[in-house]
Structure formats: C-alpha cells, structure tokens
GROMACS .gro file of C-alpha atoms in nm:
model
  121
    1MET     CA    1  11.719   9.916   8.934
    2GLY     CA    2  11.581  10.269   8.925
    3LYS     CA    3  11.230  10.389   8.994
    4VAL     CA    4  10.964  10.155   8.852
    5LEU     CA    5  10.585  10.178   8.846
    6LYS     CA    6  10.395   9.902   8.671
    7SER     CA    7  10.018   9.917   8.640
    8GLY     CA    8   9.720   9.775   8.461
    9THR     CA    9   9.346   9.756   8.503
   10GLY     CA   10   9.283   9.712   8.874
   11TRP     CA   11   9.645   9.685   8.991
   12ARG     CA   12   9.974   9.867   9.037
   13ILE     CA   13  10.309   9.785   9.191
   14GLY     CA   14  10.617   9.998   9.219
   15TRP     CA   15  10.964  10.053   9.357
   16ASN     CA   16  11.149  10.378   9.420
   17PRO     CA   17  11.501  10.327   9.560
   18ASP     CA   18  11.530  10.699   9.635
   19VAL     CA   19  11.269  10.664   9.912
   20VAL     CA   20  11.430  10.532  10.229
   21GLU     CA   21  11.149  10.421  10.460
   22TYR     CA   22  10.878  10.298  10.220
   23PRO     CA   23  11.024  10.244   9.871
   24GLY     CA   24  10.760   9.988   9.764
   25LEU     CA   25  10.405  10.049   9.645
   26VAL     CA   26  10.110   9.819   9.588
   27GLY     CA   27   9.756   9.916   9.498
   28SER     CA   28   9.458   9.900   9.268
   29ASP     CA   29   9.273  10.170   9.073
   30ASP     CA   30   9.126  10.330   9.385
   31TRP     CA   31   9.369  10.256   9.671
   32ALA     CA   32   9.742  10.218   9.733
   33PHE     CA   33   9.987  10.199  10.018
   34GLU     CA   34  10.361  10.206  10.050
   35LEU     CA   35  10.572   9.913  10.171
   36THR     CA   36  10.916   9.875  10.321
   37THR     CA   37  11.174   9.684  10.119
   38THR     CA   38  11.120   9.374  10.333
   39GLU     CA   39  10.740   9.398  10.310
   40LEU     CA   40  10.757   9.422   9.931
   41ALA     CA   41  10.999   9.130   9.915
   42ASP     CA   42  10.763   8.922  10.131
   43PHE     CA   43  10.466   9.027   9.916
   44CYS     CA   44  10.638   8.914   9.596
   45ARG     CA   45  10.769   8.591   9.752
   46LEU     CA   46  10.437   8.492   9.911
   47LEU     CA   47  10.243   8.580   9.596
   48GLY     CA   48  10.467   8.342   9.402
   49GLN     CA   49  10.406   8.069   9.660
   50LEU     CA   50  10.029   8.119   9.645
   51VAL     CA   51  10.031   8.104   9.265
   52ASP     CA   52  10.233   7.781   9.279
   53ASN     CA   53   9.991   7.637   9.536
   54MET     CA   54   9.689   7.717   9.321
   55ARG     CA   55   9.853   7.555   9.019
   56SER     CA   56   9.952   7.243   9.211
   57ILE     CA   57   9.610   7.189   9.366
   58GLN     CA   58   9.423   7.229   9.038
   59SER     CA   59   9.428   6.857   8.962
   60GLU     CA   60   9.278   6.779   9.305
   61LEU     CA   61   8.967   6.995   9.257
   62MET     CA   62   8.653   6.943   9.055
   63ASP     CA   63   8.587   7.211   8.790
   64GLU     CA   64   8.316   7.385   8.994
   65GLU     CA   65   8.511   7.369   9.322
   66SER     CA   66   8.676   7.683   9.459
   67ILE     CA   67   8.940   7.713   9.730
   68ALA     CA   68   9.114   7.966   9.953
   69CYS     CA   69   9.487   7.949  10.027
   70GLU     CA   70   9.678   8.164  10.274
   71ALA     CA   71  10.044   8.252  10.318
   72GLU     CA   72  10.198   8.464  10.588
   73SER     CA   73  10.524   8.612  10.711
   74ASP     CA   74  10.591   8.822  11.018
   75LEU     CA   75  10.512   9.128  10.805
   76VAL     CA   76  10.227   9.036  10.568
   77TRP     CA   77   9.930   8.801  10.545
   78MET     CA   78   9.795   8.709  10.203
   79GLN     CA   79   9.508   8.501  10.071
   80VAL     CA   80   9.395   8.391   9.728
   81GLU     CA   81   9.037   8.276   9.688
   82GLY     CA   82   8.854   8.133   9.390
   83PHE     CA   83   8.927   7.878   9.123
   84PRO     CA   84   9.280   7.764   9.033
   85HIS     CA   85   9.258   7.954   8.703
   86LYS     CA   86   9.079   8.267   8.838
   87TYR     CA   87   9.113   8.396   9.193
   88SER     CA   88   9.116   8.716   9.394
   89LEU     CA   89   9.401   8.827   9.619
   90ARG     CA   90   9.389   8.989   9.961
   91LEU     CA   91   9.676   9.149  10.156
   92ILE     CA   92   9.696   9.262  10.520
   93LEU     CA   93  10.007   9.414  10.677
   94ASN     CA   94  10.091   9.255  11.011
   95THR     CA   95  10.282   9.566  11.115
   96GLY     CA   96  10.142   9.860  11.310
   97ARG     CA   97  10.020  10.050  11.003
   98SER     CA   98   9.692   9.854  10.971
   99CYS     CA   99   9.684   9.843  10.589
  100GLU     CA  100   9.458   9.609  10.395
  101GLY     CA  101   9.403   9.573  10.023
  102ASN     CA  102   9.258   9.339   9.766
  103TRP     CA  103   9.266   9.272   9.393
  104THR     CA  104   8.993   9.124   9.176
  105ALA     CA  105   9.036   8.794   8.994
  106GLU     CA  106   9.060   8.990   8.669
  107ALA     CA  107   9.355   9.197   8.798
  108VAL     CA  108   9.557   8.919   8.960
  109PRO     CA  109   9.718   8.754   8.653
  110GLU     CA  110   9.886   9.075   8.537
  111LEU     CA  111   9.986   9.166   8.894
  112VAL     CA  112  10.152   8.825   8.932
  113VAL     CA  113  10.359   8.878   8.617
  114ALA     CA  114  10.457   9.230   8.723
  115ALA     CA  115  10.552   9.121   9.076
  116ALA     CA  116  10.765   8.837   8.940
  117SER     CA  117  10.951   9.076   8.710
  118LEU     CA  118  11.011   9.340   8.978
  119GLN     CA  119  11.377   9.320   9.075
  120PHE     CA  120  11.464   9.557   9.354
  121PHE     CA  121  11.738   9.384   9.554
   0.00000   0.00000   0.00000
C-alpha cells in the first residue's frame, strides 16, 4: 500500500511507507502525531477490541448508563468512554515521546471505519 491519508470532521489517520521511523499518523482537526509501524498496528488492533467490547456490553447496560473501557499494549493505552452507541476515544503513547490525543464521540465512528480499512502490513 502506498501513502494514505484518510480524514473527516474531527479525525485523521494516515500511513506513509516512505517514512522509516514514524510512518503512521493519527490526529484530529487541531492536533496530530506520528506513530511507528508497531504503534499504529497496536492502535488499530486495540481500537477494534474496544469497539467490540462496547458492542458486546450494550445489552448489559440500561439506556441512560455510560461506561469506560480501556485497552493497553506495551506501546499505547486507549480508552473509550460514553454510551455503547456514542463514545469518545483517548490515546496515550506509553513510549518516551509523551503523546496524548483524544477524539470526540462524533468523530469516533468514522475513525473506526478508516482504521479498520487501513492496511499497511
């Protein structure tokens, strides 16, 4: 796969195989940071797990009940918070770069679709 940058209102995600150290990119409208290949892979994998968790727990919650779920690897920590059908996303890199970002509940659904379609291996 060549260079890809996908974006929408409040989110962006990208991959540039020509960049050696940090070929991945995640961000929103007003912030972004680059990721290593492994960090981006973990981001996409953990995001998928969090989405699956929110879907599976939906039947256990009352309509007005919100929840927070976390997932973590050695490289990234992620959290979704809100209702199973509408939740925000937060990302912190566990590496020495001290990067942190978040996406609004309105931005997350499109980001999830874009991350799932990003094929960079």
